[in-house]
């Protein structure tokens, strides 16, 4: 699998079934992209919403790994317990927006890093200032994560004026790059509407950011979480093939 100059991370909002993940993994293989979103624990605002498959999903990932040995799992960890459980399976440890200031978690991430981990992905909290984001990145560094193994992700901040209540903050992303970090953008959570994900992804790349994290699903309308922003696999394929990355 080739990974070009830009980092492209694709996959569903959450792992739902082996069939779903097999279809998405097939797409990644066709695109020669290794990084697959494999979220087992979903931090949800609403306690009645799907919380993720949790440990039940681990056998699915083991099965995928046996069929597609080059695939790399990007997994969100929201607690020390999840970090302990998922770090052996993950190639990328993702700290989500809601946990950007979970300092006790940030303080231990470095202690879990092993050679099979490619990097740590730190998403920006949706109401966090630029300085708070940078401070959280420094917590990771203090925990033992080398700066060049941290990739930051701008995922849109709360906005009073945007029609979807969220707005991608390009200036902060560019300033984070200026501080020596690699920074990618998330046009899925950054727009919340599938019709605008591809235009926003183009804007992220045009702004000179280092890549994208995008949500896609074999049956977007029936995605268990974040259905409104999920791209189909066909749309995703056409878009990625159109890129020169
Ligand atoms: C995610 O990327 O799975 C996610 C939950 O996004 P965020 O933490 O940015 O809300
Ligand atoms: Mn999502």
Short mmCIF file of C-alpha atoms and ligand atoms in Angstrom, two decimals:
data_model
loop_
_atom_site.label_atom_id
_atom_site.label_comp_id
_atom_site.label_asym_id
_atom_site.label_seq_id
_atom_site.Cartn_x
_atom_site.Cartn_y
_atom_site.Cartn_z
CA UNK A 1 0.00 0.00 0.00
CA UNK A 2 1.23 3.43 -0.90
CA UNK A 3 0.88 6.41 1.35
CA UNK A 4 1.59 9.54 -0.63
CA UNK A 5 2.67 12.95 0.62
CA UNK A 6 -0.70 13.61 2.22
CA UNK A 7 -2.05 11.54 5.07
CA UNK A 8 -5.51 10.20 4.26
CA UNK A 9 -7.49 8.42 6.99
CA UNK A 10 -10.82 6.90 5.94
CA UNK A 11 -13.50 4.82 7.53
CA UNK A 12 -16.89 4.81 9.17
CA UNK A 13 -17.79 6.88 12.20
CA UNK A 14 -17.91 3.66 14.20
CA UNK A 15 -17.31 -0.04 13.72
CA UNK A 16 -20.70 -1.73 13.30
CA UNK A 17 -20.09 -5.15 11.77
CA UNK A 18 -17.46 -7.28 10.07
CA UNK A 19 -19.32 -6.96 6.78
CA UNK A 20 -19.29 -3.16 6.99
CA UNK A 21 -15.59 -3.06 7.87
CA UNK A 22 -14.65 -5.55 5.16
CA UNK A 23 -16.29 -3.37 2.50
CA UNK A 24 -14.50 -0.25 3.74
CA UNK A 25 -11.16 -2.07 4.02
CA UNK A 26 -11.54 -3.32 0.45
CA UNK A 27 -11.91 0.27 -0.67
CA UNK A 28 -8.77 1.32 1.19
CA UNK A 29 -6.83 -1.52 -0.41
CA UNK A 30 -8.01 -0.48 -3.86
CA UNK A 31 -6.89 3.07 -3.11
CA UNK A 32 -3.60 1.81 -1.64
CA UNK A 33 -4.27 3.71 1.57
CA UNK A 34 -3.41 2.03 4.89
CA UNK A 35 -5.11 4.09 7.60
CA UNK A 36 -8.58 2.88 8.59
CA UNK A 37 -10.85 4.45 11.18
CA UNK A 38 -11.74 1.68 13.60
CA UNK A 39 -13.64 3.31 16.42
CA UNK A 40 -14.87 0.83 19.02
CA UNK A 41 -15.70 3.24 21.84
CA UNK A 42 -17.70 6.28 20.79
CA UNK A 43 -17.84 9.24 23.15
CA UNK A 44 -21.40 10.43 22.52
CA UNK A 45 -23.03 13.59 23.73
CA UNK A 46 -26.34 11.78 24.11
CA UNK A 47 -26.25 8.82 26.55
CA UNK A 48 -29.04 7.08 24.61
CA UNK A 49 -26.96 7.05 21.38
CA UNK A 50 -24.92 4.07 20.19
CA UNK A 51 -21.78 3.97 22.32
CA UNK A 52 -19.72 1.72 20.05
CA UNK A 53 -19.27 -2.05 19.97
CA UNK A 54 -16.52 -1.89 22.58
CA UNK A 55 -14.57 -5.11 23.15
CA UNK A 56 -17.04 -7.05 20.98
CA UNK A 57 -15.43 -5.41 17.94
CA UNK A 58 -11.88 -6.62 18.63
CA UNK A 59 -12.35 -10.02 16.90
CA UNK A 60 -13.53 -8.13 13.77
CA UNK A 61 -10.29 -6.16 13.73
CA UNK A 62 -8.24 -9.31 14.25
CA UNK A 63 -10.04 -10.92 11.31
CA UNK A 64 -9.45 -7.86 9.09
CA UNK A 65 -5.77 -7.88 10.05
CA UNK A 66 -5.43 -11.52 9.06
CA UNK A 67 -6.97 -10.85 5.62
CA UNK A 68 -5.37 -7.44 5.01
CA UNK A 69 -2.03 -7.51 6.88
CA UNK A 70 -1.02 -4.03 5.70
CA UNK A 71 -4.07 -2.23 7.05
CA UNK A 72 -3.47 0.14 9.98
CA UNK A 73 -6.05 0.85 12.65
CA UNK A 74 -6.75 4.39 13.85
CA UNK A 75 -8.47 3.95 17.21
CA UNK A 76 -9.86 6.50 19.59
CA UNK A 77 -8.98 6.01 23.24
CA UNK A 78 -10.97 7.91 25.85
CA UNK A 79 -9.65 6.52 29.11
CA UNK A 80 -6.72 4.68 30.64
CA UNK A 81 -8.78 1.49 30.48
CA UNK A 82 -9.40 1.93 26.73
CA UNK A 83 -5.76 2.82 26.15
CA UNK A 84 -4.63 -0.36 27.92
CA UNK A 85 -7.08 -2.46 25.94
CA UNK A 86 -6.63 -0.92 22.49
CA UNK A 87 -2.98 0.13 22.33
CA UNK A 88 -1.79 -3.38 21.33
CA UNK A 89 -4.24 -3.39 18.38
CA UNK A 90 -3.95 0.22 17.25
CA UNK A 91 -1.37 1.69 14.88
CA UNK A 92 -2.57 5.20 15.61
CA UNK A 93 -3.90 6.34 18.98
CA UNK A 94 -6.55 8.99 18.52
CA UNK A 95 -7.44 11.46 21.25
CA UNK A 96 -10.87 12.82 20.33
CA UNK A 97 -12.21 16.34 20.63
CA UNK A 98 -14.02 15.56 23.88
CA UNK A 99 -10.86 14.24 25.47
CA UNK A 100 -8.44 16.92 24.27
CA UNK A 101 -8.29 18.20 27.84
CA UNK A 102 -8.43 14.83 29.58
CA UNK A 103 -5.07 15.61 31.13
CA UNK A 104 -4.73 12.40 33.12
CA UNK A 105 -5.11 10.51 29.83
CA UNK A 106 -2.68 12.77 27.95
CA UNK A 107 -0.11 12.28 30.71
CA UNK A 108 0.13 8.54 30.11
CA UNK A 109 -0.19 8.19 26.32
CA UNK A 110 3.60 8.27 25.78
CA UNK A 111 4.09 5.37 28.18
CA UNK A 112 1.96 3.17 25.93
CA UNK A 113 3.78 3.99 22.67
CA UNK A 114 5.43 1.01 21.01
CA UNK A 115 7.26 0.63 17.68
CA UNK A 116 4.06 -0.52 15.94
CA UNK A 117 2.44 2.86 16.64
CA UNK A 118 2.93 5.26 13.73
CA UNK A 119 1.68 8.39 15.48
CA UNK A 120 -0.77 9.91 17.96
CA UNK A 121 -3.65 11.91 16.50
CA UNK A 122 -4.79 14.79 18.68
CA UNK A 123 -8.09 16.33 17.63
CA UNK A 124 -8.92 19.84 18.69
CA UNK A 125 -11.72 20.25 21.19
CA UNK A 126 -14.68 21.95 19.54
CA UNK A 127 -14.64 24.81 22.03
CA UNK A 128 -10.91 24.94 22.71
CA UNK A 129 -8.69 27.90 22.06
CA UNK A 130 -5.57 27.61 19.96
CA UNK A 131 -3.41 27.88 23.10
CA UNK A 132 -5.35 25.09 24.82
CA UNK A 133 -4.80 22.85 21.79
CA UNK A 134 -1.08 23.55 21.80
CA UNK A 135 -0.93 22.94 25.57
CA UNK A 136 -2.56 19.54 25.11
CA UNK A 137 0.02 18.66 22.47
CA UNK A 138 2.74 19.59 24.98
CA UNK A 139 1.15 17.25 27.54
CA UNK A 140 1.64 14.45 25.01
CA UNK A 141 5.26 15.46 24.47
CA UNK A 142 5.84 15.50 28.24
CA UNK A 143 4.34 12.02 28.45
CA UNK A 144 7.00 10.80 26.03
CA UNK A 145 5.41 11.16 22.57
CA UNK A 146 8.04 12.66 20.23
CA UNK A 147 6.77 15.84 18.57
CA UNK A 148 7.19 14.31 15.11
CA UNK A 149 4.86 11.48 16.16
CA UNK A 150 2.02 13.86 16.96
CA UNK A 151 -0.43 14.75 14.21
CA UNK A 152 -2.99 17.39 15.03
CA UNK A 153 -6.48 17.44 13.54
CA UNK A 154 -8.66 20.51 13.14
CA UNK A 155 -12.23 19.18 13.24
CA UNK A 156 -14.27 22.36 13.40
CA UNK A 157 -15.13 24.56 16.33
CA UNK A 158 -18.51 25.58 17.66
CA UNK A 159 -19.82 28.51 15.72
CA UNK A 160 -22.69 30.90 16.38
CA UNK A 161 -22.93 31.78 12.72
CA UNK A 162 -22.41 28.57 10.76
CA UNK A 163 -25.63 26.84 9.59
CA UNK A 164 -24.42 23.53 11.04
CA UNK A 165 -23.09 25.04 14.26
CA UNK A 166 -19.53 24.12 13.42
CA UNK A 167 -16.78 25.86 11.48
CA UNK A 168 -13.31 24.73 10.44
CA UNK A 169 -10.69 27.08 11.78
CA UNK A 170 -8.05 27.24 9.06
CA UNK A 171 -6.05 29.99 10.74
CA UNK A 172 -5.47 27.87 13.86
CA UNK A 173 -4.53 24.89 11.71
CA UNK A 174 -2.00 26.97 9.80
CA UNK A 175 -0.61 28.45 13.02
CA UNK A 176 -0.23 24.94 14.45
CA UNK A 177 1.77 24.01 11.35
CA UNK A 178 3.86 27.10 11.97
CA UNK A 179 4.69 25.68 15.40
CA UNK A 180 6.20 22.63 13.74
CA UNK A 181 3.29 20.18 13.92
CA UNK A 182 1.78 18.19 11.10
CA UNK A 183 -1.88 19.13 10.88
CA UNK A 184 -4.72 17.44 9.06
CA UNK A 185 -8.37 18.47 8.70
CA UNK A 186 -11.61 16.58 9.30
CA UNK A 187 -14.19 17.77 6.74
CA UNK A 188 -16.81 15.30 8.05
CA UNK A 189 -17.21 16.57 11.62
CA UNK A 190 -16.14 19.96 10.26
CA UNK A 191 -19.27 20.28 8.09
CA UNK A 192 -21.71 17.64 9.48
CA UNK A 193 -23.31 17.35 6.03
CA UNK A 194 -22.18 14.89 3.39
CA UNK A 195 -22.92 17.28 0.49
CA UNK A 196 -20.22 19.62 1.77
CA UNK A 197 -17.57 17.13 2.85
CA UNK A 198 -15.77 16.95 -0.50
CA UNK A 199 -15.69 20.73 -1.13
CA UNK A 200 -14.36 21.20 2.40
CA UNK A 201 -11.79 18.42 1.91
CA UNK A 202 -10.56 20.26 -1.20
CA UNK A 203 -10.32 23.47 0.83
CA UNK A 204 -8.26 21.68 3.50
CA UNK A 205 -5.78 20.43 0.94
CA UNK A 206 -5.74 23.77 -0.91
CA UNK A 207 -4.87 25.47 2.39
CA UNK A 208 -1.73 23.34 2.53
CA UNK A 209 -2.67 21.10 5.44
CA UNK A 210 -1.06 17.67 5.65
CA UNK A 211 -4.05 15.48 5.02
CA UNK A 212 -7.61 14.47 5.76
CA UNK A 213 -9.64 12.28 8.03
CA UNK A 214 -13.00 11.50 6.42
CA UNK A 215 -15.99 9.34 7.30
CA UNK A 216 -17.42 6.90 4.76
CA UNK A 217 -19.85 4.02 4.99
CA UNK A 218 -21.11 1.26 2.65
CA UNK A 219 -24.70 2.36 3.39
CA UNK A 220 -24.39 5.99 4.53
CA UNK A 221 -28.09 6.60 5.27
CA UNK A 222 -28.08 3.67 7.67
CA UNK A 223 -24.83 4.52 9.42
CA UNK A 224 -25.50 3.99 13.12
CA UNK A 225 -23.70 7.22 14.00
CA UNK A 226 -23.17 10.46 12.06
CA UNK A 227 -25.23 9.29 9.05
CA UNK A 228 -25.78 12.84 7.79
CA UNK A 229 -22.07 13.37 7.16
CA UNK A 230 -21.11 9.93 5.83
CA UNK A 231 -19.92 9.64 2.23
CA UNK A 232 -20.65 6.51 0.21
CA UNK A 233 -17.72 4.30 -0.72
CA UNK A 234 -18.25 5.21 -4.39
CA UNK A 235 -18.11 8.96 -3.68
CA UNK A 236 -15.03 8.45 -1.55
CA UNK A 237 -13.29 6.42 -4.23
CA UNK A 238 -13.99 8.96 -6.97
CA UNK A 239 -12.78 11.83 -4.80
CA UNK A 240 -9.58 10.16 -3.62
CA UNK A 241 -8.74 9.05 -7.16
CA UNK A 242 -9.15 12.64 -8.33
CA UNK A 243 -6.48 13.80 -5.90
CA UNK A 244 -2.86 14.01 -6.75
CA UNK A 245 -1.63 12.85 -3.34
C1 LIG B 1 -14.13 10.83 15.60
O1 LIG B 1 -13.29 11.26 14.80
O2 LIG B 1 -14.43 9.63 15.70
C2 LIG B 1 -14.81 11.77 16.50
C3 LIG B 1 -15.62 11.33 17.45
O3 LIG B 1 -14.57 13.06 16.24
P1 LIG B 1 -14.42 14.24 17.29
O4 LIG B 1 -13.62 13.69 18.45
O5 LIG B 1 -13.67 15.29 16.51
O6 LIG B 1 -15.81 14.67 17.66
MN1 LIG B 2 -18.30 10.63 13.62
#
